[in-house]
CSV table of C-alpha atoms in Angstrom, one decimal:
chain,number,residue,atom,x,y,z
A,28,UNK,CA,133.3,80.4,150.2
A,29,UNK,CA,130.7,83.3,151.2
A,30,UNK,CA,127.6,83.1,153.2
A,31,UNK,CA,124.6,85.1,151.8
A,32,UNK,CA,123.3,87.9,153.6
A,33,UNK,CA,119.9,88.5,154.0
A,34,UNK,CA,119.9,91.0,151.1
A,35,UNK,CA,121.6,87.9,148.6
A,36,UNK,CA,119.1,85.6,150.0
A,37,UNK,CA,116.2,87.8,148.6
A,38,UNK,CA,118.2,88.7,145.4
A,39,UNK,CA,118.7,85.4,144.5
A,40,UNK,CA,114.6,83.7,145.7
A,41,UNK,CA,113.5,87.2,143.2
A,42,UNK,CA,115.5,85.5,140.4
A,43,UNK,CA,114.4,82.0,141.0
A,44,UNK,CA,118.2,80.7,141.7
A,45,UNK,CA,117.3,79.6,145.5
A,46,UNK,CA,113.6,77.9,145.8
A,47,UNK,CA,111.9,77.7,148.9
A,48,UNK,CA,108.4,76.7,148.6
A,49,UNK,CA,106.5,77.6,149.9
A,50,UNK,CA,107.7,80.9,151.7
A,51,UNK,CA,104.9,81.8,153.3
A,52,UNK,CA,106.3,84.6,155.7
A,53,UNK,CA,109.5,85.9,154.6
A,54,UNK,CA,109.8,88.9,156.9
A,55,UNK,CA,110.0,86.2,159.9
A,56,UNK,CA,111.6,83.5,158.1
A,57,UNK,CA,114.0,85.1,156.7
A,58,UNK,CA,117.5,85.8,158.8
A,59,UNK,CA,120.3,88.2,158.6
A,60,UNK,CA,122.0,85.0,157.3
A,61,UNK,CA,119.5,81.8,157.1
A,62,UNK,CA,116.2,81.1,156.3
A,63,UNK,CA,113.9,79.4,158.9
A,64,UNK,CA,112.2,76.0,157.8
A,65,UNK,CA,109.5,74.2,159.5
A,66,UNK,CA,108.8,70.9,160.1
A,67,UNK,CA,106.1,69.0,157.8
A,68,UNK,CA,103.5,66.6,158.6
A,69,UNK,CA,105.1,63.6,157.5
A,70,UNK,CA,107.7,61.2,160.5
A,71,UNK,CA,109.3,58.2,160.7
A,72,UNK,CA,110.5,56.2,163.7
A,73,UNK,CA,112.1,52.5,164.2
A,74,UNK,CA,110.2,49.8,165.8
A,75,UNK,CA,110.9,47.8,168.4
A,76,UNK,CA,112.2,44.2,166.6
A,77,UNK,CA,114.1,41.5,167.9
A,78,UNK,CA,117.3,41.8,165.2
A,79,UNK,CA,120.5,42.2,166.7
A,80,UNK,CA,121.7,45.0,164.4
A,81,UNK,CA,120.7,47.0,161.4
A,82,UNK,CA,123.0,45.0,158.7
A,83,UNK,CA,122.7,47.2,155.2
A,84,UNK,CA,123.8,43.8,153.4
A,85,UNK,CA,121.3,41.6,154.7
A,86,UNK,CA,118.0,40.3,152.8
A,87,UNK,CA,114.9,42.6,153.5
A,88,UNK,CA,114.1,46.1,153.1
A,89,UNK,CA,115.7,48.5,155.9
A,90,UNK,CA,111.8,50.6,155.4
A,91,UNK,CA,110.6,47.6,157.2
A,92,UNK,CA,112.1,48.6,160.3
A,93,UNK,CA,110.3,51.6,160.4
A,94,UNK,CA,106.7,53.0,161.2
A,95,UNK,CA,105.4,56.1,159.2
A,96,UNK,CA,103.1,58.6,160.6
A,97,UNK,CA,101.1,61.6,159.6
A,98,UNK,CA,100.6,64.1,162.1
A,99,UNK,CA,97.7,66.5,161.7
A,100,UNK,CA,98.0,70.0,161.7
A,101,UNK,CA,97.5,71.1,165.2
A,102,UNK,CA,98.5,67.8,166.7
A,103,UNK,CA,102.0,67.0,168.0
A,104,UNK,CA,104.7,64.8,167.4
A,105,UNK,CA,105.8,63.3,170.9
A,106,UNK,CA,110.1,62.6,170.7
A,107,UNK,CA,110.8,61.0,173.9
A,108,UNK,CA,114.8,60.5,175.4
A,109,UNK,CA,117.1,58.4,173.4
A,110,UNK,CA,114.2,58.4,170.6
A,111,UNK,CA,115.4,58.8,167.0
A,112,UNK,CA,113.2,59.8,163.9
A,113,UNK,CA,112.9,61.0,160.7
A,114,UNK,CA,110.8,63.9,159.1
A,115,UNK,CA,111.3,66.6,156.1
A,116,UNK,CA,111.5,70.2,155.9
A,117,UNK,CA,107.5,71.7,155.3
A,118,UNK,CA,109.5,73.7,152.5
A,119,UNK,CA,110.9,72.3,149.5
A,120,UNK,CA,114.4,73.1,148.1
A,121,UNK,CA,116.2,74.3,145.4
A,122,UNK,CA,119.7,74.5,145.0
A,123,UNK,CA,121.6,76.2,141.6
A,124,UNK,CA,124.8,74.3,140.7
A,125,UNK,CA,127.2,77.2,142.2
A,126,UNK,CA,125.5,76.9,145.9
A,127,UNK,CA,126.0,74.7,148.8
A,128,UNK,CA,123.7,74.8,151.7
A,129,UNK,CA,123.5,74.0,155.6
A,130,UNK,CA,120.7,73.0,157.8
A,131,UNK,CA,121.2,73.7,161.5
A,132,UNK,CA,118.7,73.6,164.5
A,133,UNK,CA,117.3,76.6,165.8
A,134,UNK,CA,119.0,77.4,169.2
A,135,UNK,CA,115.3,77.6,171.0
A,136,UNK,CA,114.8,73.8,169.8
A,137,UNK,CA,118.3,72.7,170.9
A,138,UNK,CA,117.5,73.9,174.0
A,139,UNK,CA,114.9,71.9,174.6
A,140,UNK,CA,117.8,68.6,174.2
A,141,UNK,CA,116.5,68.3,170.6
A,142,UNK,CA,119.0,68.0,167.9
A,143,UNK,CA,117.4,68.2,164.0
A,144,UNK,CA,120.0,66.7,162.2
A,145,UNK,CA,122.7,64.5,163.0
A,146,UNK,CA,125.2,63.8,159.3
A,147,UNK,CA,122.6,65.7,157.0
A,148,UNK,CA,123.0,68.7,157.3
A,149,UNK,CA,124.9,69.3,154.3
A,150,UNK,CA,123.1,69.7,151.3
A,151,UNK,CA,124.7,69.7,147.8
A,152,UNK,CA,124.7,72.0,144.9
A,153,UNK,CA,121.6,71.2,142.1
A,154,UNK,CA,119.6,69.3,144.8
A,155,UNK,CA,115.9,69.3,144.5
A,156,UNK,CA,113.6,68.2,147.2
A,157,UNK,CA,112.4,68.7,151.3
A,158,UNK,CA,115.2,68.1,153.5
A,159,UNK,CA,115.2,65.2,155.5
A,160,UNK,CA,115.9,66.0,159.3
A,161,UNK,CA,117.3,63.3,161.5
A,162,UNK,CA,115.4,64.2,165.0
A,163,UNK,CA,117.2,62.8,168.4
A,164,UNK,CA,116.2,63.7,171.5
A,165,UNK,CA,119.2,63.9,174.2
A,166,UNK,CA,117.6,65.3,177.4
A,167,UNK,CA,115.7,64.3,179.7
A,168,UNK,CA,112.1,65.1,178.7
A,169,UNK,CA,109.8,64.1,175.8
A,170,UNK,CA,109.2,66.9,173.6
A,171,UNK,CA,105.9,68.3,171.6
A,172,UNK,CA,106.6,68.8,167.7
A,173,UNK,CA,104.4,70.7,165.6
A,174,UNK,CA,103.6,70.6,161.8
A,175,UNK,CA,104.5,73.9,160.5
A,176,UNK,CA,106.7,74.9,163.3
A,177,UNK,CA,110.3,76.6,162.5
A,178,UNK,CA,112.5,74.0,163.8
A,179,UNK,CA,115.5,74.5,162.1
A,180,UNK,CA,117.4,77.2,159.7
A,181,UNK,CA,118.9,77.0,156.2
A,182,UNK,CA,122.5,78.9,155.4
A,183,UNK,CA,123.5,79.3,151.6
A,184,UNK,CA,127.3,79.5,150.9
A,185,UNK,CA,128.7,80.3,147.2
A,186,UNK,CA,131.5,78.2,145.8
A,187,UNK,CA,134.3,79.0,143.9
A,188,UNK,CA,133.0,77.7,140.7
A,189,UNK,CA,129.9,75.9,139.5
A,190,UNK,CA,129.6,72.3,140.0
A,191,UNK,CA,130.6,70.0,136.7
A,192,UNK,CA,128.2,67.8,138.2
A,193,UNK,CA,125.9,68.5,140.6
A,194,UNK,CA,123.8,66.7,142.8
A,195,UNK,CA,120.7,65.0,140.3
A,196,UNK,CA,123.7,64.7,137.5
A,197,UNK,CA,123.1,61.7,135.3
A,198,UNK,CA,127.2,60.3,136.4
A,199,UNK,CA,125.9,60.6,140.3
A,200,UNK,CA,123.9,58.5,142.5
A,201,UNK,CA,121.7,61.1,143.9
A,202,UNK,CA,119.8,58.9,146.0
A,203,UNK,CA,117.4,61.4,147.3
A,204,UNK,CA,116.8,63.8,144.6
A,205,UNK,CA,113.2,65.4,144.8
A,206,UNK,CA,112.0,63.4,147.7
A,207,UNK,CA,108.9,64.6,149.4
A,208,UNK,CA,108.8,62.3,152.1
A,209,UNK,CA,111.3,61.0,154.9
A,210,UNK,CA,113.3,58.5,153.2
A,211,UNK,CA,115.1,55.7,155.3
A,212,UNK,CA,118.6,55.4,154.7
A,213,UNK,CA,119.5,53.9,151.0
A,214,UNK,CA,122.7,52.8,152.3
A,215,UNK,CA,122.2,49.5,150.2
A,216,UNK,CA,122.5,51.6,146.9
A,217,UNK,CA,126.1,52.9,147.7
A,218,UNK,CA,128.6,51.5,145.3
A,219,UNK,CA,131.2,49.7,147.8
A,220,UNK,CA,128.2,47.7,149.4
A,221,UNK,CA,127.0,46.9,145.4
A,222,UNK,CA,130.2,45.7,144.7
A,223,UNK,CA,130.7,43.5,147.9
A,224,UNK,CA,127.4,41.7,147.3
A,225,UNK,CA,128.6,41.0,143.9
A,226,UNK,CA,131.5,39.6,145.4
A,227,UNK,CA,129.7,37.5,147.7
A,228,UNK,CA,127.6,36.4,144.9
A,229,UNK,CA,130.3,35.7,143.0
């Protein structure tokens, strides 16, 4: 596997193989080896409830323990220590079936104790969609967020050979194809927890 340069990355937006919508200022956006992405408008965070654990095969809807917020241009996002949330890339994605992608935080962010992405920062070949970013906070201060601010970067890497099927393939359970929002965790759709249900059903 390769990483594209900053030359590739242009090369392949021009011929519509990458999409990143929208790309509203390329000469600072893009890298010598990533693109930057901002952070949209739209966050989610847990409540406060009085459950012992989050069980993915219990009754109920795992959204419910979540709030949603819209944050207004201009207004901030307040992340405060030991805080987790949700939120999406301001720039939606395209992937062709012979690249793989990574999202890292931008060092100026992790500096401030803020990580912006904990497992997901690998994203498959063929996926459509914003990129979810899994927000913690591990220092010491609460920190601002901004709509629109670069927050984290976006590395392409070719693969040997084009996917059979890539992610949105009818055979796979691509959860979070073209999602626009922050999605809470679909965990409950994942074959082995399926299959134990059914069992316990059974």
């Amino acid at each position: 596997m390769a990483i594209l340069s900053d030359h590739d990355i242009k090369k392949y937006l021009k011929k519509g193989l990458i999409i990143i919508d929208p790309l509203e200022d390329p000469e600072r956006q893009i890298q010598p080896s990533s693109v930057d992405l901002r952070i949209g408008n739209e966050f989610k965070g847990f409540k406060i409830i009085r459950k012992p654990c989050i069980d993915p095969q219990e009754p109920g809807d795992i959204e419910s323990y979540m709030e949603s917020y819209h944050i207004k241009d201009g207004e901030s996002f307040i992340i405060h220590p030991g805080e987790f949330a949700l939120a999406t890339t301001y720039e939606y994605i395209g992937l062709p079936d012979n690249l793989v992608a990574r999202v890292e935080g931008r060092s100026s962010i992790g500096r401030l104790g803020i990580t912006m992405h904990v497992t997901a920062g690998y994203i498959d070949p063929g996926f459509h969609g914003r990129i979810t970013l899994e927000i913690s906070n591990i220092g010491k201060m609460p920190v601002a967020l901004y709509p629109k601010q670069r927050v984290c970067q976006i590395v392409f890497e070719t693969m040997t050979s084009p996917a059979e099927k890539p992610y949105g393939h009818p055979e796979r359970e691509s959860k979070y194809m073209g999602q626009l929002k922050p999605e809470t965790s679909k965990i409950k759709e994942d074959y082995e927890l399926r299959r134990l249900r059914t069992k316990k059903g059974g």
